[in-house]
Each structure stands twice: as structure tokens, then as C-alpha cells.
Amino acid sequence: MTMASRSENAREETGDGTVDTTEPESALETARRQLYHAANDLDIDPNIVERLKYPKKVHEVTVPIERDDGTVEVFTGYRAQHDSVRGPYKGGLRYHPDVTRDECVGLGMWMTWKCAVMDLPFGGAKGGVAVNPKELSAKEKERLTRRFAQELRDNIGPNQDIPAPDMGTDPQTMAWLMDAYSMQEGETTPGVVTGKPPVVGGSEGREEAPGRSVALITQLACEYYDQPLEDATVAVQGYGSVGANAARLLDEWGATIVAISDVNGAMYEPEGIETAAVPSHDEEPEAVTTYADTVISNDELLTLDVDVLIPAALGNVITEGNAEAIAADLVIEGANGPTTSAADSILAARGVAVIPDILANAGGVTVSYFEWLQDINRRAWSLERVNDELEAEMQAAWDAVQSEFEQRDGSWRDAAYIVALSRIAEAHEARGLWP
Ligand code: GLU
């Protein structure tokens, strides 16, 4: 199939403007629709948009492991490398039963835009294994990670593609990955992954960084809309590393956190939750509702009448089905892809401001970049320096996006895409097409 006919099909499939809402939207569909939408607004060479619709490479590997009972089970793993015009591929690895090739491609595209909106010298990638990590013992998870690292070894590296934690993976997973890679290469190579424990070259503040950026962006967005943080009510879906860190910081800065949640449901306290007293998912998994006097459902949390809603759990939670009922004035996307395209249009028509994931949760990959620099230089930064530099990077990205937002009649997502795509397109133009 030629590129031209592939492109026509892709356009038909996803439509420009019309959205088929009968099927749940995949991350790839959302990512492509967002790309067309932004590209329509931008004077960018259609040939470059054409290239950006497809990943550069997708690696699919078989990952066999021995279970603790001696049986062998085989899992499928992926690494989708989307674009590397601005630097090595960068992005997380997730362990989740819903991981598919297309999901990795869509999430990899988002990483390309995220790194560009933050002006980091990285491209975008995402990978994962289709497995339920809750059904693996620690030893099984270690064997899975080491074997996955071995299968991907030729395709990753500090100058090639640098994985990081994502859903279902954590600093320990990254330490195993780094060890497996280093043992095979015959040299300790901390820069092959980020999000490692600080004792093996990880950065201080990396784990808290996505939540910290969500909190910083919430603060900037509230300021922009003349909403004092001290008077703001906030509902946070998800109490893992993004949701808990965002909720606790906003609580510390004076906001009233009225609801938080995990997979079992949400804790609701209109007078405000003492967020430090509720263990995050990492401290005690799935404990939120056991600390609650009043429990509501995750669906009810999303439609609470609050000033700020932070979906920081899964993708596709704000859909055509509940977008009309979202009562918050401001949605800050903590998770990757929490809003479907149909919901995005409804929220835009209703005047609800949505600050996109590629800006709001980009603190994770930004501190990953700091970690990579520290690994290359073999010199660790203090937590204070990490947090100061993160704040400066978030402010600079916010300023660039705000300036686009003010110049055009579009959404915050459009503005962020325009900032990202212009940088990527410029780099593609400068490098040209090889051969
Ligand atoms: N998985 C994180 C994200 O979605 C971080 C990726 C990274 O640090 O490379 O942004």
C-alpha cells in the first residue's frame, strides 16, 4: 500500500471532525485525531504530518518466563518507537493486561509531543507487556523484566531509546532492567533507563515529578482563570504516584481536596481530606476507601461540582457518556489520555478548560531528562535543584502554550499540540528526508 492510500484510509477511519463513538476509542485513534486537528490549524508541511502518523518502528517480542510453580508462561511485549528527530526515543514501559501494539503506538506518539512541548532533546516511544502484574510474584516480575530487557537489548540504549516507569512498573522494575542490560553489555549503563532508585543512578524527585507537575500546572491554570488556589475545591481520580503527589502538594498549597479515589471507589469529604493521612497506592495499595467515612463511586467523583477535576488514573474516563455531566470548571489531565475526542469536543463547547496530559503530567519525563543528564555526567543533583529546575521548565512550557492559546481560538490541547508540532516539524525540515 502506498503512503498516499494509507493516508486516505487513515483519514476515513478517523474522520476529520466526525467521531465514531460506537466503539471505545483506542489511544492510537485519539492520538491521530488530535494530530489531524492540530495540523489543520497549523501551516505545516503535509508530508511531515504524513510521517508523524506512523511509528518509525514497532518491536514485538515474546517473553517466556518460568512461573514459581515451575510451569512456563509466554507473554507478548512491545516497544513502539514513534519519532526520534529531536533525540533518542523516550517513554515508559507498562505492565497491564490491556497493552496492545496500537496502544503503545498511540502512547508513543503522545511521548513525542510531550518531549517537544517541554523542549527536551528526546523523541517518543512507549512499550509494555500484556500481563496483569497483580498476578505475578516479585520473583516472576523480576524474571519477566530481565527477559524483556534481553529481547529489547539491541533496540534500547542511552543514545537510542530510554525506557522509564509507567502503569504497573516502578523504580525496582527499572533497576532490574538496567542490571540485565548492563550485565549483557559488560558495563554498568545507568543511562539506559530513567526512574531508577537513586542508589543506582536514579534522580531525587523523579517518582514525585509527574504529580508535582500536575500540581504546578493546576496552580498556573488557577492563576490564569483568577481562581485563588486557597478557595479551590479539587477532586482527584487515582491515588497512585501521580494522583497522590498532586493531591498532597495542592493540599499543602491551600486547596481543598474534597475527593480522592482508587480502583475500589472514592473517599468524599466536602470539608477537605487530610491527604497526608491517607496512604498512597505505593504506601498501601488500594487503601483509600478503608480510610473513608463517605464512599462514592469513581463515576460520581468525576461529576462532582468542584473547581478542578484531576483524572489521574486510567485513560478514556471522560467520555461522551459523562462529558455533559462534568461540573468542574477546569480539568487537569494527570493520566495519559483520560479524555476521549468526543468528550473533548463536548467540554470545549461547554467552556470547560482542559489542560492536556502532554503538558500537565510532563514533569515525569522532564525529571527523567534530568536523570539522564546526571547519569551521563556521573554527578547527582540535590532534590532542591531538581524541584527548582522542574518548576522553571514547567513555567517555560506553560508560557509557550499560553501564548499560543491566546493567539488562537482553540483549546489548551490545540495550543500545546501547536507548540510541540511546530518544533518537531522544524527539526524534520532542517534534517530533511534520508536518503
Ligand atoms: N511514563 C511517563 C510518561 O508517560 C514517563 C516517561 C519517561 O520518563 O520517559 O510520561
Short mmCIF file of C-alpha atoms and ligand atoms in Angstrom, two decimals:
data_model
loop_
_atom_site.label_atom_id
_atom_site.label_comp_id
_atom_site.label_asym_id
_atom_site.label_seq_id
_atom_site.Cartn_x
_atom_site.Cartn_y
_atom_site.Cartn_z
CA MET A 1 0.00 0.00 0.00
CA THR A 2 1.39 3.43 -0.89
CA MET A 3 1.72 6.16 1.69
CA ALA A 4 -0.96 8.17 -0.11
CA SER A 5 -3.58 5.45 0.04
CA ARG A 6 -2.66 4.58 3.64
CA SER A 7 -3.18 8.19 4.49
CA GLU A 8 -6.60 8.31 2.87
CA ASN A 9 -7.66 5.23 4.73
CA ALA A 10 -6.40 6.66 7.98
CA ARG A 11 -8.42 9.78 7.34
CA GLU A 12 -11.56 7.83 6.60
CA GLU A 13 -11.04 5.63 9.60
CA THR A 14 -10.72 8.52 11.97
CA GLY A 15 -12.66 11.16 10.07
CA ASP A 16 -11.80 14.80 10.29
CA GLY A 17 -14.14 16.26 12.79
CA THR A 18 -16.67 13.42 12.79
CA VAL A 19 -16.09 10.94 15.52
CA ASP A 20 -17.45 7.40 15.58
CA THR A 21 -18.41 6.88 19.20
CA THR A 22 -19.94 3.43 18.95
CA GLU A 23 -16.67 1.73 19.90
CA PRO A 24 -14.40 2.69 22.79
CA GLU A 25 -11.65 4.86 21.35
CA SER A 26 -8.12 3.43 21.28
CA ALA A 27 -5.13 5.53 22.33
CA LEU A 28 -3.93 5.45 18.71
CA GLU A 29 -7.24 6.78 17.39
CA THR A 30 -7.27 9.57 19.96
CA ALA A 31 -3.64 10.44 19.24
CA ARG A 32 -4.23 10.52 15.46
CA ARG A 33 -7.41 12.61 15.74
CA GLN A 34 -5.56 15.08 17.93
CA LEU A 35 -2.73 15.23 15.38
CA TYR A 36 -5.12 15.99 12.45
CA HIS A 37 -6.95 18.54 14.50
CA ALA A 38 -3.78 20.45 15.39
CA ALA A 39 -2.22 20.04 11.93
CA ASN A 40 -5.34 21.59 10.35
CA ASP A 41 -4.69 24.73 12.36
CA LEU A 42 -1.05 24.92 11.52
CA ASP A 43 0.81 25.83 8.43
CA ILE A 44 2.87 22.66 8.49
CA ASP A 45 4.11 20.63 5.54
CA PRO A 46 1.52 17.83 5.00
CA ASN A 47 4.38 15.46 4.19
CA ILE A 48 5.66 15.87 7.73
CA VAL A 49 2.20 15.25 9.19
CA GLU A 50 2.06 12.15 6.99
CA ARG A 51 5.31 10.85 8.52
CA LEU A 52 4.17 11.62 12.06
CA LYS A 53 1.04 9.49 11.72
CA TYR A 54 3.11 6.31 11.76
CA PRO A 55 5.66 4.96 14.20
CA LYS A 56 9.22 4.58 12.93
CA LYS A 57 9.40 1.01 14.27
CA VAL A 58 7.38 -1.30 16.48
CA HIS A 59 9.19 -4.19 18.11
CA GLU A 60 7.04 -7.12 19.14
CA VAL A 61 8.70 -9.76 21.28
CA THR A 62 7.80 -12.98 23.03
CA VAL A 63 8.65 -13.05 26.70
CA PRO A 64 8.60 -16.55 28.21
CA ILE A 65 9.03 -16.86 31.96
CA GLU A 66 9.10 -19.67 34.45
CA ARG A 67 6.30 -19.27 36.98
CA ASP A 68 7.01 -20.05 40.63
CA ASP A 69 5.24 -23.42 40.23
CA GLY A 70 7.69 -24.48 37.51
CA THR A 71 5.34 -24.02 34.53
CA VAL A 72 6.33 -21.77 31.65
CA GLU A 73 4.09 -18.93 30.53
CA VAL A 74 4.58 -16.80 27.45
CA PHE A 75 3.69 -13.10 27.30
CA THR A 76 3.83 -10.60 24.46
CA GLY A 77 5.85 -7.41 24.78
CA TYR A 78 6.09 -4.32 22.60
CA ARG A 79 8.22 -1.25 22.13
CA ALA A 80 6.77 1.31 19.73
CA GLN A 81 9.33 3.90 18.64
CA HIS A 82 7.43 6.80 17.15
CA ASP A 83 9.80 9.61 16.19
CA SER A 84 13.40 10.50 17.05
CA VAL A 85 14.02 13.66 15.04
CA ARG A 86 14.79 15.67 18.20
CA GLY A 87 16.79 12.99 20.06
CA PRO A 88 16.69 9.40 21.35
CA TYR A 89 13.31 7.74 21.82
CA LYS A 90 11.93 8.22 25.32
CA GLY A 91 8.95 6.84 27.17
CA GLY A 92 7.62 4.39 29.72
CA LEU A 93 7.04 0.65 29.82
CA ARG A 94 3.73 -0.56 31.19
CA TYR A 95 2.69 -3.92 32.56
CA HIS A 96 -1.07 -4.13 32.09
CA PRO A 97 -3.44 -6.72 30.63
CA ASP A 98 -4.77 -4.20 28.06
CA VAL A 99 -1.36 -3.45 26.49
CA THR A 100 -1.55 -3.80 22.70
CA ARG A 101 0.57 -2.78 19.76
CA ASP A 102 -1.78 0.09 18.89
CA GLU A 103 -1.94 1.34 22.45
CA CYS A 104 1.87 1.52 22.53
CA VAL A 105 1.91 3.40 19.20
CA GLY A 106 -0.67 5.94 20.43
CA LEU A 107 1.08 6.43 23.75
CA GLY A 108 4.43 6.67 21.94
CA MET A 109 3.04 9.50 19.78
CA TRP A 110 1.98 11.33 22.93
CA MET A 111 5.54 10.99 24.24
CA THR A 112 6.88 12.65 21.05
CA TRP A 113 4.57 15.63 21.61
CA LYS A 114 5.21 15.67 25.37
CA CYS A 115 9.00 15.84 24.95
CA ALA A 116 8.63 18.54 22.28
CA VAL A 117 6.21 20.67 24.32
CA MET A 118 8.78 20.56 27.15
CA ASP A 119 11.58 21.24 24.63
CA LEU A 120 13.51 18.16 25.76
CA PRO A 121 16.06 16.62 23.35
CA PHE A 122 14.08 13.38 23.04
CA GLY A 123 11.67 11.68 20.68
CA GLY A 124 8.78 9.48 21.73
CA ALA A 125 8.27 5.79 22.44
CA LYS A 126 6.18 3.52 24.63
CA GLY A 127 6.21 -0.15 25.36
CA GLY A 128 4.91 -2.78 27.65
CA VAL A 129 3.93 -6.34 28.29
CA ALA A 130 0.35 -7.61 28.14
CA VAL A 131 0.26 -9.08 31.63
CA ASN A 132 -1.58 -8.48 34.88
CA PRO A 133 1.25 -7.54 37.25
CA LYS A 134 -1.01 -8.19 40.27
CA GLU A 135 -0.92 -11.88 39.33
CA LEU A 136 2.90 -12.03 39.35
CA SER A 137 5.08 -12.62 42.42
CA ALA A 138 8.08 -10.28 42.84
CA LYS A 139 10.38 -13.03 41.55
CA GLU A 140 8.19 -13.62 38.49
CA LYS A 141 8.09 -9.88 37.77
CA GLU A 142 11.88 -9.81 38.00
CA ARG A 143 12.25 -12.74 35.56
CA LEU A 144 9.76 -11.10 33.17
CA THR A 145 11.64 -7.79 33.28
CA ARG A 146 15.08 -9.34 32.75
CA ARG A 147 13.87 -11.41 29.81
CA PHE A 148 12.02 -8.43 28.29
CA ALA A 149 15.23 -6.37 28.65
CA GLN A 150 17.16 -9.08 26.84
CA GLU A 151 14.61 -9.22 24.00
CA LEU A 152 14.77 -5.43 23.57
CA ARG A 153 18.52 -5.11 24.15
CA ASP A 154 19.53 -4.26 20.58
CA ASN A 155 16.86 -1.59 20.34
CA ILE A 156 17.38 0.34 23.58
CA GLY A 157 20.35 2.23 24.99
CA PRO A 158 21.24 5.65 26.43
CA ASN A 159 21.58 7.17 22.95
CA GLN A 160 18.93 5.06 21.26
CA ASP A 161 15.81 4.54 23.36
CA ILE A 162 15.46 5.10 27.09
CA PRO A 163 12.56 3.39 28.90
CA ALA A 164 11.05 4.58 32.20
CA PRO A 165 8.28 3.50 34.59
CA ASP A 166 4.61 3.68 33.61
CA MET A 167 1.46 1.83 34.73
CA GLY A 168 2.38 -1.39 36.58
CA THR A 169 6.14 -0.71 36.62
CA ASP A 170 8.23 1.15 39.20
CA PRO A 171 11.82 2.06 40.20
CA GLN A 172 12.57 -1.56 41.11
CA THR A 173 11.49 -2.68 37.63
CA MET A 174 13.88 -0.09 36.14
CA ALA A 175 16.73 -1.31 38.40
CA TRP A 176 16.26 -4.90 37.08
CA LEU A 177 16.11 -3.64 33.52
CA MET A 178 19.26 -1.59 33.95
CA ASP A 179 21.02 -4.54 35.60
CA ALA A 180 20.02 -7.02 32.89
CA TYR A 181 21.14 -4.62 30.14
CA SER A 182 24.40 -3.77 31.93
CA MET A 183 25.29 -7.41 32.58
CA GLN A 184 24.86 -8.24 28.90
CA GLU A 185 26.74 -5.17 27.70
CA GLY A 186 29.57 -5.85 30.15
CA GLU A 187 29.46 -2.36 31.60
CA THR A 188 27.23 -0.56 34.10
CA THR A 189 24.99 1.65 31.97
CA PRO A 190 22.70 3.72 34.23
CA GLY A 191 21.54 5.95 31.34
CA VAL A 192 19.68 3.09 29.61
CA VAL A 193 16.59 3.72 31.77
CA THR A 194 15.26 6.52 33.96
CA GLY A 195 13.10 6.34 37.05
CA LYS A 196 15.64 4.07 38.78
CA PRO A 197 16.20 4.14 42.54
CA PRO A 198 18.69 6.97 43.37
CA VAL A 199 21.19 4.42 44.73
CA VAL A 200 21.82 3.13 41.16
CA GLY A 201 21.80 6.47 39.37
CA GLY A 202 18.15 7.48 39.70
CA SER A 203 17.24 11.10 40.30
CA GLU A 204 15.92 12.54 43.52
CA GLY A 205 12.37 13.71 42.98
CA ARG A 206 11.71 11.53 39.89
CA GLU A 207 8.91 9.48 41.44
CA GLU A 208 7.03 12.56 42.66
CA ALA A 209 7.68 14.53 39.45
CA PRO A 210 4.53 13.76 37.39
CA GLY A 211 2.33 14.62 40.39
CA ARG A 212 4.40 17.71 41.11
CA SER A 213 3.99 18.95 37.54
CA VAL A 214 0.23 18.34 37.72
CA ALA A 215 0.13 20.46 40.89
CA LEU A 216 2.31 23.20 39.36
CA ILE A 217 0.16 23.35 36.22
CA THR A 218 -3.02 23.40 38.33
CA GLN A 219 -1.59 26.38 40.19
CA LEU A 220 -0.73 28.19 36.94
CA ALA A 221 -4.11 27.41 35.39
CA CYS A 222 -5.97 28.62 38.51
CA GLU A 223 -3.93 31.82 38.43
CA TYR A 224 -4.79 32.29 34.73
CA TYR A 225 -8.51 31.92 35.42
CA ASP A 226 -8.39 34.13 38.56
CA GLN A 227 -9.29 31.21 40.78
CA PRO A 228 -7.35 31.56 44.06
CA LEU A 229 -5.94 28.15 44.99
CA GLU A 230 -6.95 28.70 48.64
CA ASP A 231 -10.61 28.85 47.59
CA ALA A 232 -10.43 25.99 45.08
CA THR A 233 -12.10 22.64 45.59
CA VAL A 234 -10.38 19.72 43.87
CA ALA A 235 -11.35 16.11 43.06
CA VAL A 236 -8.56 13.70 42.15
CA GLN A 237 -9.22 10.36 40.48
CA GLY A 238 -6.42 7.90 41.28
CA TYR A 239 -4.16 7.91 44.32
CA GLY A 240 -1.01 6.43 42.81
CA SER A 241 2.21 8.30 42.17
CA VAL A 242 0.53 10.98 40.02
CA GLY A 243 -2.73 11.49 41.94
CA ALA A 244 -1.39 11.24 45.49
CA ASN A 245 1.56 13.56 44.89
CA ALA A 246 -0.60 16.11 43.10
CA ALA A 247 -3.30 15.98 45.79
CA ARG A 248 -0.82 16.32 48.66
CA LEU A 249 1.01 19.26 47.11
CA LEU A 250 -2.21 21.10 46.27
CA ASP A 251 -3.44 20.41 49.80
CA GLU A 252 -0.17 21.83 51.16
CA TRP A 253 -0.56 24.92 48.94
CA GLY A 254 -4.03 25.66 50.35
CA ALA A 255 -6.52 23.96 48.01
CA THR A 256 -9.35 21.86 49.47
CA ILE A 257 -9.15 18.27 48.23
CA VAL A 258 -12.72 17.02 48.53
CA ALA A 259 -12.35 13.61 46.85
CA ILE A 260 -9.65 11.06 46.06
CA SER A 261 -10.03 7.52 44.75
CA ASP A 262 -8.56 4.16 43.83
CA VAL A 263 -9.99 1.15 41.97
CA ASN A 264 -12.37 0.36 44.86
CA GLY A 265 -14.10 3.75 44.89
CA ALA A 266 -13.69 7.29 46.13
CA MET A 267 -13.40 8.96 49.51
CA TYR A 268 -15.55 12.10 49.64
CA GLU A 269 -15.22 14.80 52.30
CA PRO A 270 -16.73 18.17 51.33
CA GLU A 271 -14.82 19.87 54.16
CA GLY A 272 -11.48 18.64 52.81
CA ILE A 273 -9.39 15.48 53.11
CA GLU A 274 -6.17 15.41 55.11
CA THR A 275 -4.29 13.88 52.20
CA ALA A 276 -1.09 13.09 54.13
CA ALA A 277 -3.11 10.78 56.40
CA VAL A 278 -4.35 8.58 53.55
CA PRO A 279 -1.73 6.14 52.21
CA SER A 280 -0.98 6.38 48.51
CA HIS A 281 -1.11 3.27 46.32
CA ASP A 282 2.66 2.86 46.74
CA GLU A 283 2.44 3.10 50.54
CA GLU A 284 -0.53 0.74 50.97
CA PRO A 285 -2.23 -0.48 47.79
CA GLU A 286 -5.97 0.13 47.39
CA ALA A 287 -6.46 1.59 50.88
CA VAL A 288 -8.35 4.81 50.06
CA THR A 289 -11.89 3.59 50.78
CA THR A 290 -10.86 1.89 54.03
CA TYR A 291 -9.95 5.35 55.38
CA ALA A 292 -13.21 6.96 54.22
CA ASP A 293 -16.36 7.86 56.16
CA THR A 294 -18.25 8.55 52.95
CA VAL A 295 -17.56 6.40 49.91
CA ILE A 296 -18.81 7.36 46.43
CA SER A 297 -18.10 5.70 43.08
CA ASN A 298 -15.36 6.74 40.67
CA ASP A 299 -18.07 7.84 38.24
CA GLU A 300 -19.61 10.08 40.88
CA LEU A 301 -16.21 11.60 41.65
CA LEU A 302 -15.84 12.67 38.03
CA THR A 303 -19.09 14.64 38.07
CA LEU A 304 -18.68 16.35 41.46
CA ASP A 305 -19.32 20.07 41.48
CA VAL A 306 -15.73 21.15 42.11
CA ASP A 307 -13.49 23.88 40.71
CA VAL A 308 -10.79 21.50 39.50
CA LEU A 309 -11.04 17.87 38.38
CA ILE A 310 -7.82 15.87 38.04
CA PRO A 311 -8.27 12.49 36.32
CA ALA A 312 -5.01 10.76 37.31
CA ALA A 313 -5.82 7.08 36.94
CA LEU A 314 -6.69 5.49 33.60
CA GLY A 315 -7.21 6.59 30.01
CA ASN A 316 -10.68 7.18 28.48
CA VAL A 317 -12.55 8.02 31.71
CA ILE A 318 -14.13 11.26 30.44
CA THR A 319 -16.27 10.10 27.55
CA GLU A 320 -19.28 11.14 25.51
CA GLY A 321 -21.33 9.41 28.22
CA ASN A 322 -20.33 11.71 31.08
CA ALA A 323 -18.85 14.85 29.47
CA GLU A 324 -22.16 16.75 29.76
CA ALA A 325 -22.23 15.96 33.47
CA ILE A 326 -18.69 17.14 34.27
CA ALA A 327 -19.33 20.03 36.65
CA ALA A 328 -15.71 21.21 37.18
CA ASP A 329 -14.58 24.46 35.54
CA LEU A 330 -11.09 23.16 34.94
CA VAL A 331 -9.86 19.66 34.07
CA ILE A 332 -6.15 18.96 34.52
CA GLU A 333 -5.15 15.69 32.86
CA GLY A 334 -2.90 13.73 35.21
CA ALA A 335 -3.28 10.39 33.40
CA ASN A 336 -2.28 9.90 29.76
CA GLY A 337 -5.35 10.20 27.51
CA PRO A 338 -8.16 10.44 30.11
CA THR A 339 -10.46 12.38 27.72
CA THR A 340 -11.84 10.86 24.50
CA SER A 341 -12.09 13.03 21.37
CA ALA A 342 -15.90 13.15 21.61
CA ALA A 343 -15.72 14.25 25.25
CA ASP A 344 -13.09 16.85 24.37
CA SER A 345 -15.46 18.48 21.85
CA ILE A 346 -18.34 18.47 24.36
CA LEU A 347 -16.19 20.02 27.10
CA ALA A 348 -14.88 22.65 24.67
CA ALA A 349 -18.44 23.56 23.62
CA ARG A 350 -19.42 23.85 27.27
CA GLY A 351 -16.46 26.13 28.01
CA VAL A 352 -14.70 23.73 30.38
CA ALA A 353 -10.94 24.30 30.12
CA VAL A 354 -8.95 21.07 29.73
CA ILE A 355 -5.21 21.30 30.31
CA PRO A 356 -3.75 18.37 28.36
CA ASP A 357 -1.69 15.45 29.65
CA ILE A 358 1.27 16.25 27.37
CA LEU A 359 1.78 19.42 29.40
CA ALA A 360 0.29 18.64 32.82
CA ASN A 361 1.99 15.33 33.61
CA ALA A 362 5.21 16.06 31.69
CA GLY A 363 7.14 16.52 34.95
CA GLY A 364 7.87 12.78 34.84
CA VAL A 365 9.75 12.81 31.59
CA THR A 366 11.32 16.17 32.43
CA VAL A 367 12.94 14.76 35.58
CA SER A 368 13.80 11.67 33.50
CA TYR A 369 15.79 14.06 31.31
CA PHE A 370 17.50 15.46 34.44
CA GLU A 371 18.25 11.87 35.50
CA TRP A 372 19.77 11.06 32.09
CA LEU A 373 21.98 14.18 32.35
CA GLN A 374 23.06 13.16 35.86
CA ASP A 375 23.90 9.65 34.60
CA ILE A 376 25.95 10.97 31.69
CA ASN A 377 27.82 13.35 33.97
CA ARG A 378 28.08 10.82 36.84
CA ARG A 379 27.01 13.56 39.22
CA ALA A 380 23.81 13.63 41.29
CA TRP A 381 21.70 16.76 41.80
CA SER A 382 20.08 17.69 45.12
CA LEU A 383 16.30 17.37 45.47
CA GLU A 384 16.13 21.14 45.76
CA ARG A 385 17.89 21.61 42.43
CA VAL A 386 15.66 19.02 40.73
CA ASN A 387 12.49 20.71 42.02
CA ASP A 388 13.72 24.22 41.14
CA GLU A 389 14.69 23.21 37.61
CA LEU A 390 11.42 21.32 37.16
CA GLU A 391 9.45 24.38 38.19
CA ALA A 392 11.40 26.53 35.71
CA GLU A 393 10.79 24.03 32.87
CA MET A 394 7.07 23.79 33.66
CA GLN A 395 6.76 27.57 33.73
CA ALA A 396 8.56 27.90 30.37
CA ALA A 397 6.33 25.25 28.75
CA TRP A 398 3.21 26.86 30.26
CA ASP A 399 4.27 30.28 28.91
CA ALA A 400 4.79 28.88 25.40
CA VAL A 401 1.40 27.11 25.45
CA GLN A 402 -0.40 30.09 26.99
CA SER A 403 0.96 32.38 24.31
CA GLU A 404 -0.38 30.04 21.55
CA PHE A 405 -3.69 29.71 23.41
CA GLU A 406 -4.11 33.48 23.47
CA GLN A 407 -3.30 33.87 19.78
CA ARG A 408 -5.83 31.32 18.53
CA ASP A 409 -9.44 30.45 19.02
CA GLY A 410 -8.82 26.90 20.16
CA SER A 411 -8.40 24.71 23.20
CA TRP A 412 -5.41 24.33 25.51
CA ARG A 413 -4.79 20.96 23.87
CA ASP A 414 -4.65 22.57 20.43
CA ALA A 415 -2.22 25.16 21.77
CA ALA A 416 0.06 22.51 23.31
CA TYR A 417 -0.01 20.47 20.09
CA ILE A 418 0.84 23.51 18.04
CA VAL A 419 3.86 24.28 20.23
CA ALA A 420 5.01 20.65 20.03
CA LEU A 421 4.31 20.10 16.33
CA SER A 422 5.98 23.32 15.23
CA ARG A 423 9.18 22.27 17.00
CA ILE A 424 9.06 18.75 15.54
CA ALA A 425 8.23 19.99 12.05
CA GLU A 426 11.08 22.48 12.16
CA ALA A 427 13.50 19.71 13.15
CA HIS A 428 12.21 17.47 10.33
CA GLU A 429 12.59 20.30 7.84
CA ALA A 430 16.13 21.02 9.00
CA ARG A 431 17.19 17.37 8.84
CA GLY A 432 15.31 16.50 5.63
CA LEU A 433 14.37 13.06 4.37
CA TRP A 434 17.10 10.44 4.08
CA PRO A 435 18.23 9.24 1.54
N1 GLU B 1 5.70 7.11 31.65
C1 GLU B 1 5.86 8.50 31.86
C2 GLU B 1 5.00 9.32 30.92
O1 GLU B 1 4.02 8.86 30.40
C3 GLU B 1 7.32 8.95 31.87
C4 GLU B 1 8.11 8.62 30.67
C5 GLU B 1 9.60 8.90 30.88
O2 GLU B 1 10.01 9.38 31.91
O3 GLU B 1 10.33 8.57 29.95
O4 GLU B 1 5.24 10.48 30.72
#
